[in-house]
Amino acid sequence: MIPLIDLQKQYHSIQPDIDAAVRRVMETGSFILGKDVAAFETGFAAFCGVKNGVGVNSGTSALHLALLAAGVGPGDEVITVPFTFIATAAAILYTGAKPVFVDVDPDYFTMDPSHLEKAITPRTKAVIPVHLYGQMADMDPILDITRKRGIRVIEDAAQAHGAEYKGQRAGSFGDMGCFSFYPGKNLGACGEGGMVVTDNPEFVRTLRMLRDWGQEERYHFSLKGFNYRMEGIQGAVLGVKLGFLEQWTKSRRQHQRAYTELLSRHGVFIPQERKDTRHAVHVLTVFHDKREALRKFLADQGIQTGIHYPIPVHLQEAYRDLGYKEGDFPISERAAQRTLSLPLFPEMEASQIQEICRVVGEFINQ
């Protein structure tokens, strides 16, 4: 079987380093925050090209706290896209604000800036562009529109570790950038984890209080906060993996090129890489009108696949109360019906990619 991702293979490739890092935390007893988390915060912020990082317990928490630090609350609106993981919209609702959606573009499936200006109202407090699949959103026009109106920009970079736009790293464009370290991410913890990166020291102060019950001094609570702290073991593991991230990204991009070359022979559509960007290739997606039949055909041949994501947020049952309906965002809806994620992980072998593309070609040509 060819798995969608292979976390065991990655672990075994760096096992001595991971084991040593975990053992260090166990021996020191620094299980919540601590030196390893602080070191990782510094290292990852530098990797992103910003001054500060605030480690939290998930990517969802990162988005939630970034919105709160930006002053988002009840009565506000936050603009984002419906073709994303549910956490993007959920974090907005956690603050009491309302998610407002704009459609994605048909080539890269990130926020279409041409729709953004029309969605802005006097209640718009922030915009969350989503860097989907490791592809960065078109940040220049998004920032042009928001900056002249004083609207905060919070990057949802949960899938974009190391992605670049015109030579600048994901997470360094907006007021804050939010990352997930869920195990399957390009930089994944051995459990949950997340981070907010920013150059703004006031945001950092607020974020650090909010993640730790609202306290800056022990048992003195200045804000109504949360228990969103990063665990010491996750900080230690992520600190080790950060040293391999660039190498892994190069492998992912190499695998993407191999997939593109082989699948193009069968007329299979793969989202293009935006000009002047560096795609981090979190998942390798193809689009096909007979997605479910193709998925079953691959499964029958021992090839695991995923769907990112089968239902856009505005059509999810839990979010029907936002008032959207089918047809409101046709690009997102069409993409959700056709998208299929093929196996991709840094340790893949060329023969595995060749086999996957052979099976896809067999399906296309039958």
Coordinates of N, CA and C in Angstrom, one line a residue, residues 35-163:
K35 N 12.0 26.1 28.2 CA 13.1 26.5 27.4 C 13.0 26.0 25.9
D36 N 12.5 24.8 25.8 CA 12.4 24.2 24.4 C 11.3 24.9 23.6
V37 N 10.2 25.3 24.2 CA 9.2 26.0 23.5 C 9.7 27.4 23.1
A38 N 10.4 28.1 24.1 CA 11.0 29.4 23.8 C 12.0 29.4 22.7
A39 N 12.8 28.3 22.7 CA 13.8 28.2 21.6 C 13.2 28.0 20.3
F40 N 12.1 27.2 20.3 CA 11.4 26.9 19.0 C 10.7 28.2 18.5
E41 N 10.1 28.9 19.4 CA 9.5 30.2 19.1 C 10.5 31.1 18.3
T42 N 11.6 31.2 18.9 CA 12.7 32.1 18.3 C 13.1 31.6 17.0
G43 N 13.3 30.3 16.9 CA 13.8 29.7 15.7 C 12.8 29.7 14.5
F44 N 11.5 29.5 14.9 CA 10.5 29.5 13.8 C 10.2 30.9 13.3
A45 N 10.2 31.8 14.3 CA 10.0 33.2 13.9 C 11.1 33.7 12.9
A46 N 12.3 33.3 13.2 CA 13.4 33.7 12.3 C 13.3 33.0 11.0
F47 N 12.8 31.7 11.0 CA 12.6 31.0 9.7 C 11.6 31.8 8.9
C48 N 10.5 32.3 9.5 CA 9.5 33.1 8.8 C 9.9 34.5 8.4
G49 N 11.0 35.0 9.0 CA 11.4 36.3 8.7 C 10.8 37.4 9.5
V50 N 10.3 37.0 10.7 CA 9.7 37.9 11.6 C 10.4 37.9 13.0
K51 N 10.0 38.8 13.9 CA 10.8 39.0 15.1 C 10.3 38.1 16.2
N52 N 9.0 37.7 16.2 CA 8.5 37.0 17.4 C 7.6 35.9 17.0
G53 N 7.6 34.9 17.8 CA 6.7 33.8 17.7 C 6.0 33.4 19.1
V54 N 4.8 33.1 19.1 CA 4.1 32.8 20.3 C 3.5 31.4 20.1
G55 N 4.0 30.4 20.8 CA 3.6 29.0 20.6 C 2.3 28.7 21.4
V56 N 1.4 28.0 20.8 CA 0.1 27.7 21.4 C -0.2 26.2 21.1
N57 N -1.4 25.7 21.5 CA -1.6 24.3 21.5 C -2.3 23.8 20.2
S58 N -2.6 24.7 19.3 CA -3.1 24.2 18.0 C -3.1 25.4 17.0
G59 N -3.3 25.1 15.7 CA -3.4 26.2 14.7 C -4.7 26.9 14.9
T60 N -5.8 26.2 15.4 CA -7.1 26.9 15.6 C -6.9 27.9 16.7
S61 N -6.2 27.6 17.8 CA -5.9 28.5 18.9 C -5.1 29.7 18.4
A62 N -4.2 29.4 17.5 CA -3.4 30.5 16.9 C -4.3 31.6 16.2
L63 N -5.2 31.1 15.4 CA -6.2 32.0 14.7 C -7.1 32.7 15.7
H64 N -7.6 32.0 16.7 CA -8.5 32.6 17.7 C -7.8 33.7 18.4
L65 N -6.6 33.5 18.9 CA -5.9 34.5 19.7 C -5.4 35.6 18.8
A66 N -5.0 35.4 17.6 CA -4.6 36.4 16.7 C -5.8 37.4 16.4
L67 N -7.0 36.9 16.2 CA -8.1 37.7 16.0 C -8.4 38.5 17.3
L68 N -8.4 37.9 18.5 CA -8.6 38.7 19.7 C -7.5 39.8 19.9
A69 N -6.3 39.4 19.6 CA -5.2 40.4 19.8 C -5.4 41.6 18.8
A70 N -6.0 41.3 17.6 CA -6.3 42.4 16.7 C -7.6 43.2 17.0
G71 N -8.2 42.8 18.1 CA -9.4 43.6 18.6 C -10.7 43.1 18.0
V72 N -10.7 42.0 17.4 CA -12.0 41.5 16.8 C -12.9 40.9 17.8
G73 N -14.2 41.3 17.7 CA -15.1 40.8 18.7 C -16.6 40.9 18.2
P74 N -17.5 40.8 19.1 CA -18.9 40.8 18.7 C -19.3 42.0 17.9
G75 N -20.1 41.7 16.8 CA -20.5 42.8 15.9 C -19.6 43.1 14.8
D76 N -18.3 42.5 14.8 CA -17.4 42.7 13.7 C -17.6 41.7 12.7
E77 N -17.0 41.9 11.5 CA -17.0 41.0 10.4 C -15.6 40.7 10.0
V78 N -15.3 39.5 9.7 CA -14.0 39.0 9.2 C -14.1 38.3 7.9
I79 N -13.4 38.8 6.9 CA -13.6 38.2 5.5 C -12.5 37.1 5.3
T80 N -13.0 36.0 4.8 CA -12.1 34.9 4.5 C -12.7 34.1 3.3
V81 N -12.3 32.9 3.0 CA -12.8 32.1 1.9 C -13.5 30.9 2.4
P82 N -14.4 30.4 1.6 CA -15.2 29.1 2.1 C -14.4 27.9 1.7
F83 N -13.4 27.9 0.8 CA -12.7 26.7 0.5 C -11.5 26.6 1.4
T84 N -11.7 26.1 2.6 CA -10.6 26.0 3.6 C -11.1 25.0 4.6
F85 N -10.2 24.6 5.5 CA -10.6 23.8 6.7 C -11.5 24.6 7.6
I86 N -12.4 23.9 8.3 CA -13.4 24.6 9.1 C -12.9 25.5 10.1
A87 N -11.6 25.3 10.6 CA -11.1 26.0 11.7 C -11.0 27.5 11.4
T88 N -10.8 27.9 10.1 CA -10.7 29.3 9.7 C -11.9 30.0 10.1
A89 N -13.1 29.5 9.8 CA -14.3 30.1 10.1 C -14.7 30.0 11.6
A90 N -14.4 28.8 12.2 CA -14.7 28.6 13.6 C -14.0 29.6 14.5
A91 N -12.7 29.9 14.2 CA -12.0 30.8 15.0 C -12.6 32.2 15.0
I92 N -13.2 32.6 13.9 CA -13.9 33.9 13.8 C -15.1 33.9 14.7
L93 N -15.9 32.8 14.6 CA -17.1 32.7 15.4 C -16.7 32.7 16.9
Y94 N -15.6 32.1 17.3 CA -15.2 32.0 18.7 C -15.1 33.4 19.3
T95 N -14.7 34.4 18.5 CA -14.6 35.8 19.0 C -15.9 36.5 19.1
G96 N -17.0 35.9 18.5 CA -18.3 36.6 18.5 C -18.5 37.4 17.2
A97 N -17.5 37.4 16.3 CA -17.6 38.1 15.0 C -18.3 37.2 14.0
K98 N -18.5 37.7 12.8 CA -19.2 37.0 11.7 C -18.3 36.7 10.6
P99 N -18.1 35.5 10.1 CA -17.4 35.2 8.9 C -18.1 35.7 7.7
V100 N -17.4 36.4 6.8 CA -17.9 36.8 5.5 C -17.0 36.2 4.5
F101 N -17.6 35.5 3.5 CA -16.8 34.8 2.5 C -16.7 35.5 1.2
V102 N -15.6 35.3 0.6 CA -15.4 35.7 -0.8 C -14.8 34.5 -1.5
D103 N -15.1 34.4 -2.8 CA -14.7 33.2 -3.6 C -13.2 33.1 -3.8
V104 N -12.7 32.0 -4.2 CA -11.3 31.8 -4.6 C -11.1 31.9 -6.1
D105 N -9.9 32.1 -6.5 CA -9.7 32.2 -7.9 C -9.6 30.8 -8.5
P106 N -9.8 30.6 -9.8 CA -9.9 29.3 -10.4 C -8.6 28.6 -10.8
D107 N -7.5 29.3 -10.6 CA -6.2 28.8 -11.0 C -5.4 28.3 -9.8
Y108 N -5.5 29.0 -8.7 CA -4.7 28.7 -7.5 C -5.5 28.4 -6.2
F109 N -6.8 28.7 -6.3 CA -7.8 28.3 -5.2 C -7.5 29.0 -3.9
T110 N -6.9 30.3 -4.0 CA -6.7 31.1 -2.9 C -7.6 32.4 -3.1
M111 N -7.7 33.2 -2.1 CA -8.7 34.3 -2.1 C -8.5 35.1 -3.4
D112 N -9.6 35.4 -4.0 CA -9.6 36.2 -5.3 C -9.7 37.7 -4.9
P113 N -8.6 38.5 -5.0 CA -8.7 39.8 -4.5 C -9.7 40.7 -5.2
S114 N -10.1 40.3 -6.4 CA -11.1 41.1 -7.2 C -12.5 41.1 -6.5
H115 N -12.7 40.1 -5.6 CA -14.0 40.0 -4.8 C -13.9 40.7 -3.5
L116 N -12.7 41.0 -3.0 CA -12.5 41.4 -1.6 C -13.1 42.8 -1.4
E117 N -12.8 43.8 -2.2 CA -13.3 45.1 -2.0 C -14.8 45.2 -1.8
K118 N -15.5 44.4 -2.6 CA -17.0 44.5 -2.6 C -17.5 43.9 -1.3
A119 N -16.7 43.1 -0.6 CA -17.2 42.4 0.6 C -17.0 43.3 1.8
I120 N -16.2 44.3 1.7 CA -15.9 45.2 2.9 C -17.1 46.0 3.2
T121 N -17.4 46.1 4.5 CA -18.4 47.0 5.1 C -17.8 47.7 6.2
P122 N -18.6 48.7 6.8 CA -18.1 49.4 8.0 C -17.8 48.5 9.2
R123 N -18.3 47.3 9.1 CA -18.0 46.3 10.2 C -16.8 45.4 10.0
T124 N -16.2 45.5 8.9 CA -15.1 44.7 8.6 C -13.9 45.1 9.4
K125 N -13.4 44.1 10.3 CA -12.3 44.4 11.2 C -11.0 43.7 10.7
A126 N -11.1 42.6 10.0 CA -10.0 41.8 9.6 C -10.2 41.0 8.4
V127 N -9.2 40.6 7.7 CA -9.2 39.7 6.5 C -8.3 38.6 6.8
I128 N -8.8 37.3 6.5 CA -7.9 36.2 6.7 C -7.7 35.5 5.3
P129 N -6.6 35.8 4.6 CA -6.3 35.0 3.4 C -5.8 33.7 3.8
V130 N -6.2 32.6 3.1 CA -5.7 31.3 3.4 C -4.7 30.8 2.4
H131 N -3.6 30.4 2.8 CA -2.5 29.9 1.9 C -2.8 28.4 1.7
L132 N -3.6 28.1 0.7 CA -4.1 26.7 0.6 C -3.2 25.8 -0.1
Y133 N -3.1 24.6 0.5 CA -2.2 23.5 0.0 C -0.7 23.8 0.0
G134 N -0.3 24.9 0.6 CA 1.1 25.4 0.5 C 1.3 26.5 -0.5
Q135 N 0.2 26.9 -1.2 CA 0.3 28.0 -2.1 C -0.1 29.3 -1.5
M136 N 0.7 30.3 -1.5 CA 0.4 31.6 -0.9 C -0.7 32.3 -1.7
A137 N -1.6 33.0 -1.0 CA -2.5 33.9 -1.6 C -1.8 35.1 -2.3
D138 N -2.5 35.8 -3.1 CA -2.0 36.9 -3.8 C -1.9 38.1 -2.9
M139 N -0.8 38.3 -2.2 CA -0.8 39.2 -1.0 C -0.8 40.6 -1.4
D140 N -0.1 41.0 -2.5 CA 0.0 42.4 -2.8 C -1.3 43.1 -3.0
P141 N -2.2 42.7 -3.8 CA -3.5 43.4 -3.9 C -4.3 43.3 -2.6
I142 N -4.2 42.2 -1.9 CA -5.0 42.0 -0.6 C -4.5 43.1 0.3
L143 N -3.2 43.3 0.4 CA -2.6 44.3 1.3 C -2.9 45.7 0.9
D144 N -2.9 45.9 -0.4 CA -3.3 47.3 -1.0 C -4.7 47.7 -0.6
I145 N -5.6 46.7 -0.6 CA -7.0 47.0 -0.3 C -7.2 47.2 1.2
T146 N -6.5 46.4 2.0 CA -6.8 46.5 3.4 C -6.0 47.6 4.1
R147 N -4.8 47.9 3.7 CA -4.0 48.9 4.4 C -4.6 50.3 4.3
K148 N -5.1 50.6 3.2 CA -5.7 52.0 3.0 C -7.0 52.2 3.8
R149 N -7.5 51.0 4.3 CA -8.8 51.1 5.1 C -8.5 50.8 6.6
G150 N -7.3 50.5 7.0 CA -6.9 50.2 8.4 C -7.5 48.8 8.8
I151 N -7.6 47.9 7.9 CA -8.2 46.6 8.2 C -7.0 45.6 8.5
R152 N -7.1 44.9 9.6 CA -6.0 44.0 9.9 C -6.0 42.8 9.0
V153 N -4.8 42.3 8.7 CA -4.7 41.1 7.9 C -4.0 40.0 8.8
I154 N -4.6 38.8 8.9 CA -4.1 37.7 9.6 C -4.0 36.5 8.6
E155 N -2.8 36.1 8.4 CA -2.6 35.0 7.4 C -2.9 33.7 8.0
D156 N -3.7 32.9 7.4 CA -3.9 31.5 7.8 C -2.9 30.7 7.0
A157 N -1.7 30.5 7.6 CA -0.6 29.8 7.0 C -0.4 28.4 7.5
A158 N -1.5 27.8 7.9 CA -1.5 26.5 8.5 C -0.9 25.4 7.6
Q159 N -1.0 25.6 6.3 CA -0.4 24.7 5.3 C 0.8 25.2 4.6
A160 N 1.4 26.3 5.0 CA 2.3 27.0 4.2 C 3.7 27.2 4.9
H161 N 4.1 26.3 5.7 CA 5.5 26.5 6.3 C 6.5 26.6 5.2
G162 N 7.2 27.7 5.1 CA 8.3 27.8 4.2 C 7.9 28.3 2.8
A163 N 6.6 28.5 2.6 CA 6.1 29.0 1.3 C 6.6 30.5 1.2

